[in-house]
Short mmCIF file of C-alpha atoms and ligand atoms in Angstrom, two decimals:
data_model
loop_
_atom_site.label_atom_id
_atom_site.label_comp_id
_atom_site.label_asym_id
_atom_site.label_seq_id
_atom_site.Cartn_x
_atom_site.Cartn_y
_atom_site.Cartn_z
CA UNK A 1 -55.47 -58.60 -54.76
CA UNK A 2 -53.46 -61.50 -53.02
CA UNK A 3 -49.89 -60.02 -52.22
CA UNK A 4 -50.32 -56.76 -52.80
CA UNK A 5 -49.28 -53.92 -50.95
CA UNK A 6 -51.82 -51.21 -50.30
CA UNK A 7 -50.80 -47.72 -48.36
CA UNK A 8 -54.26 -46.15 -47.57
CA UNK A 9 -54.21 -42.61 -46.48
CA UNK A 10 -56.92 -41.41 -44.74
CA UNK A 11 -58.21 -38.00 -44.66
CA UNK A 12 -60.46 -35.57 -42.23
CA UNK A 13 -63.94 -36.10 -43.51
CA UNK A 14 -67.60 -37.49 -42.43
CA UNK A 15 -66.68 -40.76 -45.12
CA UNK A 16 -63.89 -41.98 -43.24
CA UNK A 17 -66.16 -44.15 -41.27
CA UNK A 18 -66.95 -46.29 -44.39
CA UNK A 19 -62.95 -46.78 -44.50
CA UNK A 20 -63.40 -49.63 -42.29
CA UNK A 21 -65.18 -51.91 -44.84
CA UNK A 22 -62.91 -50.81 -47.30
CA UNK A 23 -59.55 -52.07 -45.02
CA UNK A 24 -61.81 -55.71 -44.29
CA UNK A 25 -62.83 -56.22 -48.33
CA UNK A 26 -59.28 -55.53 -49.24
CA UNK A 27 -58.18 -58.02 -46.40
CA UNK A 28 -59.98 -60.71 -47.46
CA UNK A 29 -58.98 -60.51 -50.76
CA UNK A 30 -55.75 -61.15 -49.57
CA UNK A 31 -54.16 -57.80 -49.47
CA UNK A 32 -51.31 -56.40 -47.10
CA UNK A 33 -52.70 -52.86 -45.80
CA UNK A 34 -50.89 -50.41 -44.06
CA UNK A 35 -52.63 -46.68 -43.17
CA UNK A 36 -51.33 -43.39 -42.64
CA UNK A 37 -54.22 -41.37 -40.84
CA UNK A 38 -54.07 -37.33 -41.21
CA UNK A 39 -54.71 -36.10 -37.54
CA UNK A 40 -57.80 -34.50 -38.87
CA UNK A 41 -58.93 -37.70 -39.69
CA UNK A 42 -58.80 -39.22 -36.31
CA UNK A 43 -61.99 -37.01 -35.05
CA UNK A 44 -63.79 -39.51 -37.81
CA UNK A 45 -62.44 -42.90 -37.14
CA UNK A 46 -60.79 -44.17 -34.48
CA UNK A 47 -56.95 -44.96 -35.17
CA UNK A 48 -57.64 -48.61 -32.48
CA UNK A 49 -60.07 -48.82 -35.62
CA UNK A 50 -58.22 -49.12 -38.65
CA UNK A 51 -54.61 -50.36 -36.65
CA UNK A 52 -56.95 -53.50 -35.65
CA UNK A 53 -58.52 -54.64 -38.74
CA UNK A 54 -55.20 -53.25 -41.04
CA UNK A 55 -53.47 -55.81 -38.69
CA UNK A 56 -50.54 -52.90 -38.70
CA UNK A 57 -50.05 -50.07 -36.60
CA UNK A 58 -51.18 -46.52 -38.18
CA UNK A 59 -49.05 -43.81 -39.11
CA UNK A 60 -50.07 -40.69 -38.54
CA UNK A 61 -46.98 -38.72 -36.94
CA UNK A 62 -43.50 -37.90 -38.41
CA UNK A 63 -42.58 -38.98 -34.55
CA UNK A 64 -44.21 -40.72 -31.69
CA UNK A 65 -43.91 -38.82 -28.81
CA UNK A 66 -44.39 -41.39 -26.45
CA UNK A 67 -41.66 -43.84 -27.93
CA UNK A 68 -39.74 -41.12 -29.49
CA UNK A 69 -39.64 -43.33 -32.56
CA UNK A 70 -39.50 -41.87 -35.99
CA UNK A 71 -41.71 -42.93 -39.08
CA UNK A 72 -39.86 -43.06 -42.09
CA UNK A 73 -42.18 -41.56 -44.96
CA UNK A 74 -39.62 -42.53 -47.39
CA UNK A 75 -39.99 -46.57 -46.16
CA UNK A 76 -43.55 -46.32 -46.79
CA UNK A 77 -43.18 -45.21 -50.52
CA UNK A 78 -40.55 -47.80 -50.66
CA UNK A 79 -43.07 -50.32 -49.63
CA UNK A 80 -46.49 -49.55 -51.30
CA UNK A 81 -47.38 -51.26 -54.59
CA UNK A 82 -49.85 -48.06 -54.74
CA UNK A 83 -51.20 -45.12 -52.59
CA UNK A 84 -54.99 -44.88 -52.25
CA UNK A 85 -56.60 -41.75 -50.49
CA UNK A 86 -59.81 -42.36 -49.38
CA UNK A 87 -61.05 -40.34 -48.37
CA UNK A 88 -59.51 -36.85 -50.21
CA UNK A 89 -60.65 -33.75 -48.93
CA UNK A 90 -60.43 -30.26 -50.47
CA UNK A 91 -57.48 -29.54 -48.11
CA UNK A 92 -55.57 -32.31 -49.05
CA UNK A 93 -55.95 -32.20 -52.31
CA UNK A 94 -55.35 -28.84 -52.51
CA UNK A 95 -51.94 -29.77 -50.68
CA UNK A 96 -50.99 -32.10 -53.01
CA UNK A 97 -51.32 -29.93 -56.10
CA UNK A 98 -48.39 -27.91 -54.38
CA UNK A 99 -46.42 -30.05 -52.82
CA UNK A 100 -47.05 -29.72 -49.35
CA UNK A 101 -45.72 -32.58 -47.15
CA UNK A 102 -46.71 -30.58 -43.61
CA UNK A 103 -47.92 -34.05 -42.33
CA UNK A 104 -46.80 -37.83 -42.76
CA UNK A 105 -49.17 -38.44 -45.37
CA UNK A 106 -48.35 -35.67 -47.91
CA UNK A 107 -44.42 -36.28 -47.35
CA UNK A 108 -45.37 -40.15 -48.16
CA UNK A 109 -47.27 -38.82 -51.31
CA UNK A 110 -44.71 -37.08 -52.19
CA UNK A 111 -42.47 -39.48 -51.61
CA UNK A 112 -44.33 -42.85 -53.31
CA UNK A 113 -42.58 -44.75 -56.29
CA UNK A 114 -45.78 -46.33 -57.59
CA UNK A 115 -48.59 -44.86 -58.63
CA UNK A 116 -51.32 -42.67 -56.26
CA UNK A 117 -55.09 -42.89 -56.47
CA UNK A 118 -57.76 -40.72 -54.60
CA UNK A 119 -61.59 -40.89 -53.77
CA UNK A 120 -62.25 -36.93 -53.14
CA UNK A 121 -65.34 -36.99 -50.77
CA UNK A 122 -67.00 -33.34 -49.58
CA UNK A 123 -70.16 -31.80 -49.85
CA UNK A 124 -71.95 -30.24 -52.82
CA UNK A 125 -70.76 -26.39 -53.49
CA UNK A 126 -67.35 -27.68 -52.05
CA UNK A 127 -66.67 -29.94 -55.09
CA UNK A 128 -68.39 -27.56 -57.30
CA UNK A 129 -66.46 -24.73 -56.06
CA UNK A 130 -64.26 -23.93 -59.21
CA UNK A 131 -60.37 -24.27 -57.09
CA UNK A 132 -61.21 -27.68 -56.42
CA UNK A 133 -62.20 -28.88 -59.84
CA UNK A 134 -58.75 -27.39 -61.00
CA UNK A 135 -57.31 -28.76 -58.47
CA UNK A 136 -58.44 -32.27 -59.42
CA UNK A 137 -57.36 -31.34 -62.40
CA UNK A 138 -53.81 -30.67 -61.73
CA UNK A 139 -53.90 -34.10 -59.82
CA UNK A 140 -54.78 -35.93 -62.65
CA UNK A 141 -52.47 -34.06 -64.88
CA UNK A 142 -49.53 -35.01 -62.25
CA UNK A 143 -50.60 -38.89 -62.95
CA UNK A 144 -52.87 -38.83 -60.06
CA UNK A 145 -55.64 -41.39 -61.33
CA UNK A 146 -58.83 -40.33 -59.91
CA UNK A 147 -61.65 -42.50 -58.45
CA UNK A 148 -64.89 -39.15 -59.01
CA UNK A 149 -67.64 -38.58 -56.24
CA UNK A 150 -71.06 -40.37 -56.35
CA UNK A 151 -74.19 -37.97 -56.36
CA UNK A 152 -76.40 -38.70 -53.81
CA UNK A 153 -77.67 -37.62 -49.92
CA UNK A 154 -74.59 -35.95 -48.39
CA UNK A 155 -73.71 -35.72 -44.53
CA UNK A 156 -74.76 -31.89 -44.59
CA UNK A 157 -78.44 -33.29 -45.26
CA UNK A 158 -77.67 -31.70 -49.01
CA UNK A 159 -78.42 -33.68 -52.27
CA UNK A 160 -75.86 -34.06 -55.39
CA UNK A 161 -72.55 -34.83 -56.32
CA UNK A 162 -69.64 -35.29 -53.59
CA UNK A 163 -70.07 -38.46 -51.62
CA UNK A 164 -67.11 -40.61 -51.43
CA UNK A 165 -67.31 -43.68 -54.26
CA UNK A 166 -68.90 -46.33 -51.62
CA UNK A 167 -65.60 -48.96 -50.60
CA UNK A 168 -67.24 -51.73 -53.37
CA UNK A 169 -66.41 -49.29 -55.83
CA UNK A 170 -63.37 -48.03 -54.29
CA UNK A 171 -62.27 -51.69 -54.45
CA UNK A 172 -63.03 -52.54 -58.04
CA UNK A 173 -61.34 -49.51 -59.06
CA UNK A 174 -58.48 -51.24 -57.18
CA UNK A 175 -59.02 -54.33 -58.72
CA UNK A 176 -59.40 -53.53 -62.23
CA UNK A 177 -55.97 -50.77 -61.49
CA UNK A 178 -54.14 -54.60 -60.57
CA UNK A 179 -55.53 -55.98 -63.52
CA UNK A 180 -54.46 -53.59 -66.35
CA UNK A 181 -50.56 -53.33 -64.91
CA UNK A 182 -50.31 -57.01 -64.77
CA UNK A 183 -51.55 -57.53 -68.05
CA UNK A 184 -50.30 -54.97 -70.29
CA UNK A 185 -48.55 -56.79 -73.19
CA UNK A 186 -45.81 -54.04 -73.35
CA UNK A 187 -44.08 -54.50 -69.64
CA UNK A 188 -40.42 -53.98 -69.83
CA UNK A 189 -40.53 -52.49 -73.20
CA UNK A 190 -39.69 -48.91 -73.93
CA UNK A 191 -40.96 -46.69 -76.73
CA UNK A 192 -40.21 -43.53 -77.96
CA UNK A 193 -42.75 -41.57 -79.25
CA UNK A 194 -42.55 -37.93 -81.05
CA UNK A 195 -45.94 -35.68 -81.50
CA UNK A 196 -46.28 -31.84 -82.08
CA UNK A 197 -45.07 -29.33 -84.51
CA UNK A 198 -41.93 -28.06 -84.00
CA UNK A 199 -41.65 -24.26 -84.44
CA UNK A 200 -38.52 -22.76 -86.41
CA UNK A 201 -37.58 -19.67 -85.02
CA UNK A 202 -37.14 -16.22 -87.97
CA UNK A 203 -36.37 -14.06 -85.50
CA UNK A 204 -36.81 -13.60 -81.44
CA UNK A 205 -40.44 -13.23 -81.66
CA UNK A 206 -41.33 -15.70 -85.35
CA UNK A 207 -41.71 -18.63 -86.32
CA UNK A 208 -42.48 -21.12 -89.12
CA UNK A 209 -44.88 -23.80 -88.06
CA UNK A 210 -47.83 -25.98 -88.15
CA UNK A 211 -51.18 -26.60 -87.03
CA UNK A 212 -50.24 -29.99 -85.16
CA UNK A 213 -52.03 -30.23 -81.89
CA UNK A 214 -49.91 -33.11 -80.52
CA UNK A 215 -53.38 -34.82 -79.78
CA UNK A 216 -52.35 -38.48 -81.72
CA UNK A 217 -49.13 -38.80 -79.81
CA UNK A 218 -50.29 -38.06 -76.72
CA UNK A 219 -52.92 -41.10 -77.41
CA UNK A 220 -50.99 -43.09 -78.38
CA UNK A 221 -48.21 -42.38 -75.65
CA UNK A 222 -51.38 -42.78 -72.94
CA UNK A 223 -52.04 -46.25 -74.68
CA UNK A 224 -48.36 -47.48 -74.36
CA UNK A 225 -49.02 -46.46 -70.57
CA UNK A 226 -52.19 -48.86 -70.08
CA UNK A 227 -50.04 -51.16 -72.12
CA UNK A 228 -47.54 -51.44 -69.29
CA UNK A 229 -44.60 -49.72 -71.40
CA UNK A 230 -41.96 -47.55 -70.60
CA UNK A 231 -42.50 -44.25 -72.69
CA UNK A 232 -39.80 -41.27 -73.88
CA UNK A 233 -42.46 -38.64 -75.09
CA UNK A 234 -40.40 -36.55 -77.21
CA UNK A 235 -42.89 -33.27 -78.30
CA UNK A 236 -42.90 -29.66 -79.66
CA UNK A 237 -44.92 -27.06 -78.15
CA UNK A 238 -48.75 -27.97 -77.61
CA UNK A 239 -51.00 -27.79 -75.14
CA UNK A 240 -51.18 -31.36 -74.40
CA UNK A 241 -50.24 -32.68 -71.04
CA UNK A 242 -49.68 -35.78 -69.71
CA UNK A 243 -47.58 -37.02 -66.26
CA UNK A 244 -46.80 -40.61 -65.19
CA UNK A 245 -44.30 -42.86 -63.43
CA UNK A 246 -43.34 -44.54 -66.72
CA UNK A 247 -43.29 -41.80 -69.00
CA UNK A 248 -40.80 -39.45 -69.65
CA UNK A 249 -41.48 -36.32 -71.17
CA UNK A 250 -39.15 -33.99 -73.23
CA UNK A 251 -40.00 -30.88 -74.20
CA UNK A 252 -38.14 -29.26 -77.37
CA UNK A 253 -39.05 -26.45 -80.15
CA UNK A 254 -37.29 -26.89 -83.22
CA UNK A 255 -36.68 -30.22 -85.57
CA UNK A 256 -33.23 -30.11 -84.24
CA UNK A 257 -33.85 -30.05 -81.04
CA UNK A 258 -36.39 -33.18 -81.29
CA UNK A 259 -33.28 -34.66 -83.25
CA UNK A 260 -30.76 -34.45 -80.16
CA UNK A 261 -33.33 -35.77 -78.46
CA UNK A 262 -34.64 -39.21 -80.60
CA UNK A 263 -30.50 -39.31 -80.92
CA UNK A 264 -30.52 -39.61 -77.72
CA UNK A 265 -33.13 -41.74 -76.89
CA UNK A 266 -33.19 -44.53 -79.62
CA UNK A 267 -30.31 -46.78 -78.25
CA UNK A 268 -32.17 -47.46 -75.21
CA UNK A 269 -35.91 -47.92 -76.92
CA UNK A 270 -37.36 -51.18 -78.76
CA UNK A 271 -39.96 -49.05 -81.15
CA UNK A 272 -40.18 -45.76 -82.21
CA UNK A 273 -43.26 -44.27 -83.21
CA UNK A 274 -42.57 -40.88 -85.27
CA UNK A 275 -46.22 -38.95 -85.19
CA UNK A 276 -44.79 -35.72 -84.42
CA UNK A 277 -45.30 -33.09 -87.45
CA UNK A 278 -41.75 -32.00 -88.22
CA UNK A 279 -40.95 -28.71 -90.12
CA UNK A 280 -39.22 -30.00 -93.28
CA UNK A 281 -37.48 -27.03 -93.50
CA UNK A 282 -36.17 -23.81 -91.11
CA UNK A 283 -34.97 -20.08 -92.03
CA UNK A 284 -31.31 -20.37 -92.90
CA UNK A 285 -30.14 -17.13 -91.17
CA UNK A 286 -32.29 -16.63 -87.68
CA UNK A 287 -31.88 -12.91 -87.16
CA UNK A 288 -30.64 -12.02 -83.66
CA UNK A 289 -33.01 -8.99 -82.89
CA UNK A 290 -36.48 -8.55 -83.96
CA UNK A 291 -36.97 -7.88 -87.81
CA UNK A 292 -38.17 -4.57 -88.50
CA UNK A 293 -40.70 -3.61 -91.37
CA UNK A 294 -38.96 -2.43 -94.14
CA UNK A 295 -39.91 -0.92 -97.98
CA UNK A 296 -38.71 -4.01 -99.38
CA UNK A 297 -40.95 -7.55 -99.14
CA UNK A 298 -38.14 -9.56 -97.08
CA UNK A 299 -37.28 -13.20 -98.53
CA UNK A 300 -36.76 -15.74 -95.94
CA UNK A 301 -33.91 -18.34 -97.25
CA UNK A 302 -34.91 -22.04 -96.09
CA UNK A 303 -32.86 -24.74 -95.62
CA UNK A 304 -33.54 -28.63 -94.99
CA UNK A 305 -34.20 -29.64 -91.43
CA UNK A 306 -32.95 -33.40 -90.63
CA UNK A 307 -35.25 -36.22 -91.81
CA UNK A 308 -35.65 -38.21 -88.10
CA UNK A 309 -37.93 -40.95 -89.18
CA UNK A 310 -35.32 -41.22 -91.95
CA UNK A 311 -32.70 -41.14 -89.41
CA UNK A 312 -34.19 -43.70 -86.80
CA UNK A 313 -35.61 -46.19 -89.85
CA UNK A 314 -31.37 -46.32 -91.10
CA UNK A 315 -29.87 -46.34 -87.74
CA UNK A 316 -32.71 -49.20 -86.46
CA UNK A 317 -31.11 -52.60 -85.34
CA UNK A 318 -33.05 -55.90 -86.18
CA UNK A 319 -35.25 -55.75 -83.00
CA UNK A 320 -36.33 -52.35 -83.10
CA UNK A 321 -39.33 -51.35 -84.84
CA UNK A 322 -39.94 -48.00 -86.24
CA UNK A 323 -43.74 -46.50 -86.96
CA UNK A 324 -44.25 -43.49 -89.04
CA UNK A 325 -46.85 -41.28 -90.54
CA UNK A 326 -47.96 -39.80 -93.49
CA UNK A 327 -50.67 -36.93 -94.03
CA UNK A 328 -51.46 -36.58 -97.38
CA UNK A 329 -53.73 -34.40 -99.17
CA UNK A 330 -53.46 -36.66 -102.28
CA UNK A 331 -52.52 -40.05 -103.56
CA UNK A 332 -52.67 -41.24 -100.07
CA UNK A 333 -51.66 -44.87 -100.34
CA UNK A 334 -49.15 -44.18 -103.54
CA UNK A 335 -47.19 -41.06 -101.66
CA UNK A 336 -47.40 -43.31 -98.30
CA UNK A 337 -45.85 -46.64 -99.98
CA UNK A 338 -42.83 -44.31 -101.36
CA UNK A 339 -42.83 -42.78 -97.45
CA UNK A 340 -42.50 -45.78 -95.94
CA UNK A 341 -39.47 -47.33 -98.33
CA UNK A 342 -37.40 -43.76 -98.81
CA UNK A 343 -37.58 -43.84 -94.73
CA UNK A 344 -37.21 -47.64 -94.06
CA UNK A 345 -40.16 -48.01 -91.55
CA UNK A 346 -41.74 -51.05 -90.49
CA UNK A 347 -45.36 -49.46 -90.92
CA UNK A 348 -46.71 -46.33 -91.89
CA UNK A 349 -49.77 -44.50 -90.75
CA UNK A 350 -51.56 -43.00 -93.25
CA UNK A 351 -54.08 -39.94 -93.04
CA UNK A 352 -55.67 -37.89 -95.53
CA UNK A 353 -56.78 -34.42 -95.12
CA UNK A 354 -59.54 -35.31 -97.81
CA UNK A 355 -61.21 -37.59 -95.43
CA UNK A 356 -63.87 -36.11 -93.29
CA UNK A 357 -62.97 -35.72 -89.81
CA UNK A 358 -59.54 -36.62 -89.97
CA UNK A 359 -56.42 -34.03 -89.03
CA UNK A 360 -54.96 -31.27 -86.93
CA UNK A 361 -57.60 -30.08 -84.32
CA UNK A 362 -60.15 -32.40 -84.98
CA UNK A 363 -60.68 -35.44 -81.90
CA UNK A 364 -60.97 -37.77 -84.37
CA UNK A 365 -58.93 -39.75 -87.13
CA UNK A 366 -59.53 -42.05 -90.35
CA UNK A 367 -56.04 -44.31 -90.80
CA UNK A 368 -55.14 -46.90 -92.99
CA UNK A 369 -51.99 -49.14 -91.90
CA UNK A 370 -49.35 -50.03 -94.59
CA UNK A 371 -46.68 -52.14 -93.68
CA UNK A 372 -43.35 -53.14 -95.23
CA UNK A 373 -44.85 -56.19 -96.85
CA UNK A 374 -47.81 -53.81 -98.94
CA UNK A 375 -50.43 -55.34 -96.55
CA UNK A 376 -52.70 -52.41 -96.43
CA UNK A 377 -55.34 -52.23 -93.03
CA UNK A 378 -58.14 -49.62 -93.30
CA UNK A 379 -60.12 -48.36 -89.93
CA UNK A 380 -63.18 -46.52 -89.77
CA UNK A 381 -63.58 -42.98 -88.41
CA UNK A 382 -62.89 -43.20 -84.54
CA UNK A 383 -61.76 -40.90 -82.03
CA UNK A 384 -58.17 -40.22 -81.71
CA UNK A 385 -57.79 -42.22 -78.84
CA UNK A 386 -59.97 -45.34 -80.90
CA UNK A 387 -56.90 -45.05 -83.76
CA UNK A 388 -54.34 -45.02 -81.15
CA UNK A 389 -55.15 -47.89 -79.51
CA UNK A 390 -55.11 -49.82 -83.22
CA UNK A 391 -51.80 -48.46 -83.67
CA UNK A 392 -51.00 -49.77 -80.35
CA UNK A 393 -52.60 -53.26 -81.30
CA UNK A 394 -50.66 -53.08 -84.84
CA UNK A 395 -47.04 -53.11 -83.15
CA UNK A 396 -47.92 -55.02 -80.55
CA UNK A 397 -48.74 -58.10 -82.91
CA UNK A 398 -45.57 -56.86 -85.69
CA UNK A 399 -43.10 -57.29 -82.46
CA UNK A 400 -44.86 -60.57 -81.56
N1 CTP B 1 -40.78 -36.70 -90.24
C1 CTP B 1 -39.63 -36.59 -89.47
N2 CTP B 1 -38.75 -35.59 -89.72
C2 CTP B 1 -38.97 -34.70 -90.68
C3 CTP B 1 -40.14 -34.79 -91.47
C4 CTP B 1 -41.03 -35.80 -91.22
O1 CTP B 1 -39.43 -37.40 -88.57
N3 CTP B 1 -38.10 -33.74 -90.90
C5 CTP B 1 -41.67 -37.83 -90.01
C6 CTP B 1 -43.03 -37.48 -89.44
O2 CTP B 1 -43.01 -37.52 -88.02
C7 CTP B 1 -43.91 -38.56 -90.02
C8 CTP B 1 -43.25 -38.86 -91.34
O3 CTP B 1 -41.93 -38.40 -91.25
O4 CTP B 1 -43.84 -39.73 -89.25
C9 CTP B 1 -43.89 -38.27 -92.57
O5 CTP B 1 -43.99 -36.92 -92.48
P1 CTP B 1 -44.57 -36.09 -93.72
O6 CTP B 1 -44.47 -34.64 -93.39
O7 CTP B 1 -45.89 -36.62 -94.13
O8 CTP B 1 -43.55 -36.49 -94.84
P2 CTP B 1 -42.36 -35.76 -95.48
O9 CTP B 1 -41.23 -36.70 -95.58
O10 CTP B 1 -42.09 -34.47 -94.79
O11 CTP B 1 -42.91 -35.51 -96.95
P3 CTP B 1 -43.89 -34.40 -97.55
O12 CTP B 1 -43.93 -33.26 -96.58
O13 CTP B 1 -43.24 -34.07 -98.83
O14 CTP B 1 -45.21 -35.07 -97.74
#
């Protein structure tokens, strides 16, 4: 923890007092800690409290009245190598999920570069309560990394889950965050990933597509995270979600759309990893109003959409590596050797719908790796996020 910057926002609940170990432990380890304290908060632990063992004086207003001195929120998320709430109450949290910056906490949250954690302390039925667990939810889903309650005896005499993570655990949580950014093998890289279906539009209202739930390539765009990568998540429509400081996420419908979008992205990436389930081919003519039933069986024309694993293996320069897949139904590893040369990858990733629990909207996946020089890997049935995290290991050590 030596050198590093912690912001620690404090919140209005019974669990602040146990902040104070929290600020000494993550002294002695060497940290720098600054704290923003909610006003609520102050009923809980004094601010003399936290400014004298932070060794920095406490935010708390956007102004001093007595000095007249303003408190630049924007400084503070400037400054912090993270934010750590602890500890979160239902009202802040529920604050955050809309960005509301009424106080000098919730404008720093909203204002922080790096990356936010919270340790949501309240009593039982509160964290229960069905607005808060979607609530921590949408946190999460906004990159918010969450450290959850503990279960045990609560300040309202109550028994269960909802007491604040004790400060040990709040601390290795810290610790082990530290760990995994500094040594993620992928810092400074960035990779592009594509997942989905893409949908081709018939008409207003239709569409040709697929059953791709996105699932692998939002895996394996969560693993390049951990990884320490920059990631362009290039996806058709699913119901996948996924926020973070590093990754940025573009949303298209059709193959051509993802096109524009790998066009525009591969210049600035080192890898490419294609897992996205592209429509090979769209309606020639989309009809501009809604097609009415008619005596006559319609025939839909269909005309080749743009190859883009194709596209990024011919337009990739020495030092970029491109990853791509292959579902089969048959002749796997013959139809995924041809794949890999007609589209000039590095590796392919095979699947076959034959194999047990491997495809669309099942969690988990059977892959076998074949790379450009016919060395063939097989894995065993894992979840999706198990395969991912090979895939991960399999260009890390090809870009070695
Ligand atoms: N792919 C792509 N653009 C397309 C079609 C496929 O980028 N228009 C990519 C997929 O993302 C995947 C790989 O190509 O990484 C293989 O896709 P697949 O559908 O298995 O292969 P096809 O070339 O479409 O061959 P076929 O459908 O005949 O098996």
């Amino acid at each position: 923890m030596q050198g590093k910057r912690i912001l620690l926002g404090i919140t209005g609940g019974i669990a602040a007092y146990k902040i104070a170990f929290l600020i000494r432990m993550l002294k002695k380890s060497g940290a720098e800690v600054r704290c923003i304290m909610t006003p609520a908060s102050c009923d809980f632990i004094s601010p003399l409290v936290v400014s004298t063992l932070s060794g920095n004086p406490v935010g708390i207003e956007f102004w001093n009245k007595q000095t007249g001195e303003w408190t630049n929120h924007v400084e503070y998320g400037l400054w912090a190598d993270v934010l750590l709430i602890a500890p979160l109450t239902a009202s802040t949290l529920a604050k955050m999920t809309i960005g509301n910056s009424d106080n000098l906490l919730l404008a720093t949250y909203l204002s922080m570069k790096g990356p936010t954690i919270v340790a949501p302390a309240m009593d039982l039925d509160m964290y229960q309560h069905p607005s808060v667990k979607r609530n921590l939810l949408q946190l999460e889903s906004d990159g918010v990394s969450v450290i959850p309650a503990e279960s045990g005896e609560l300040a309202s005499g109550l028994e269960g889950d909802g007491r604040m993570a004790e400060p040990e655990t709040i601390f290795t949580a810290l610790s082990s965050f530290f760990q995994q950014t500094q040594s993620g093998r992928l810092i400074g890289k960035r990779i592009l990933v594509t997942a989905g279906p893409t949908y081709e539009a018939i008409d207003p209202v239709r569409f040709i597509g697929n059953h791709s739930s996105g699932k692998m390539g939002f895996e394996i765009a969560k693993v390049l995270l951990a990884e320490g990568a920059e990631v362009v998540l290039v996806s058709g429509p699913t119901q996948q979600s996924l926020t973070h400081h590093r990754l940025e996420h573009v949303d298209v419908v059709s193959a051509n759309e993802m096109f524009d979008a790998v066009k525009s992205h591969w210049e600035s990436c080192s890898s490419g990893v294609f897992a996205a389930a592209v429509a090979d081919y769209k309606p020639k003519v989309v009809a501009s109003s809604k097609m009415k039933k008619s005596d006559v069986d319609p025939t839909i024309e269909l005309i080749k959409n743009p190859d883009i694993l194709a596209w990024a293996g011919q337009n990739k320069k020495s030092d970029q590596l491109v990853v791509g897949f292959a579902l089969e139904t048959e002749e796997l590893l013959a139809n995924g050797r041809l794949k890999l040369k007609k589209k000039n990858a590095d590796f392919m990733v095979l699947n076959s719908l034959a194999d047990d629990g491997a495809g669309f909207s099942v969690d988990t996946n059977k892959i076998t790796i074949l790379d450009a020089h016919n060395k063939q890997t097989e894995f065993e049935l894992s979840s999706k996020r198990e395969a991912a995290q090979n895939i991960v290991e399999y260009l890390i050590k090809s870009i070695q």
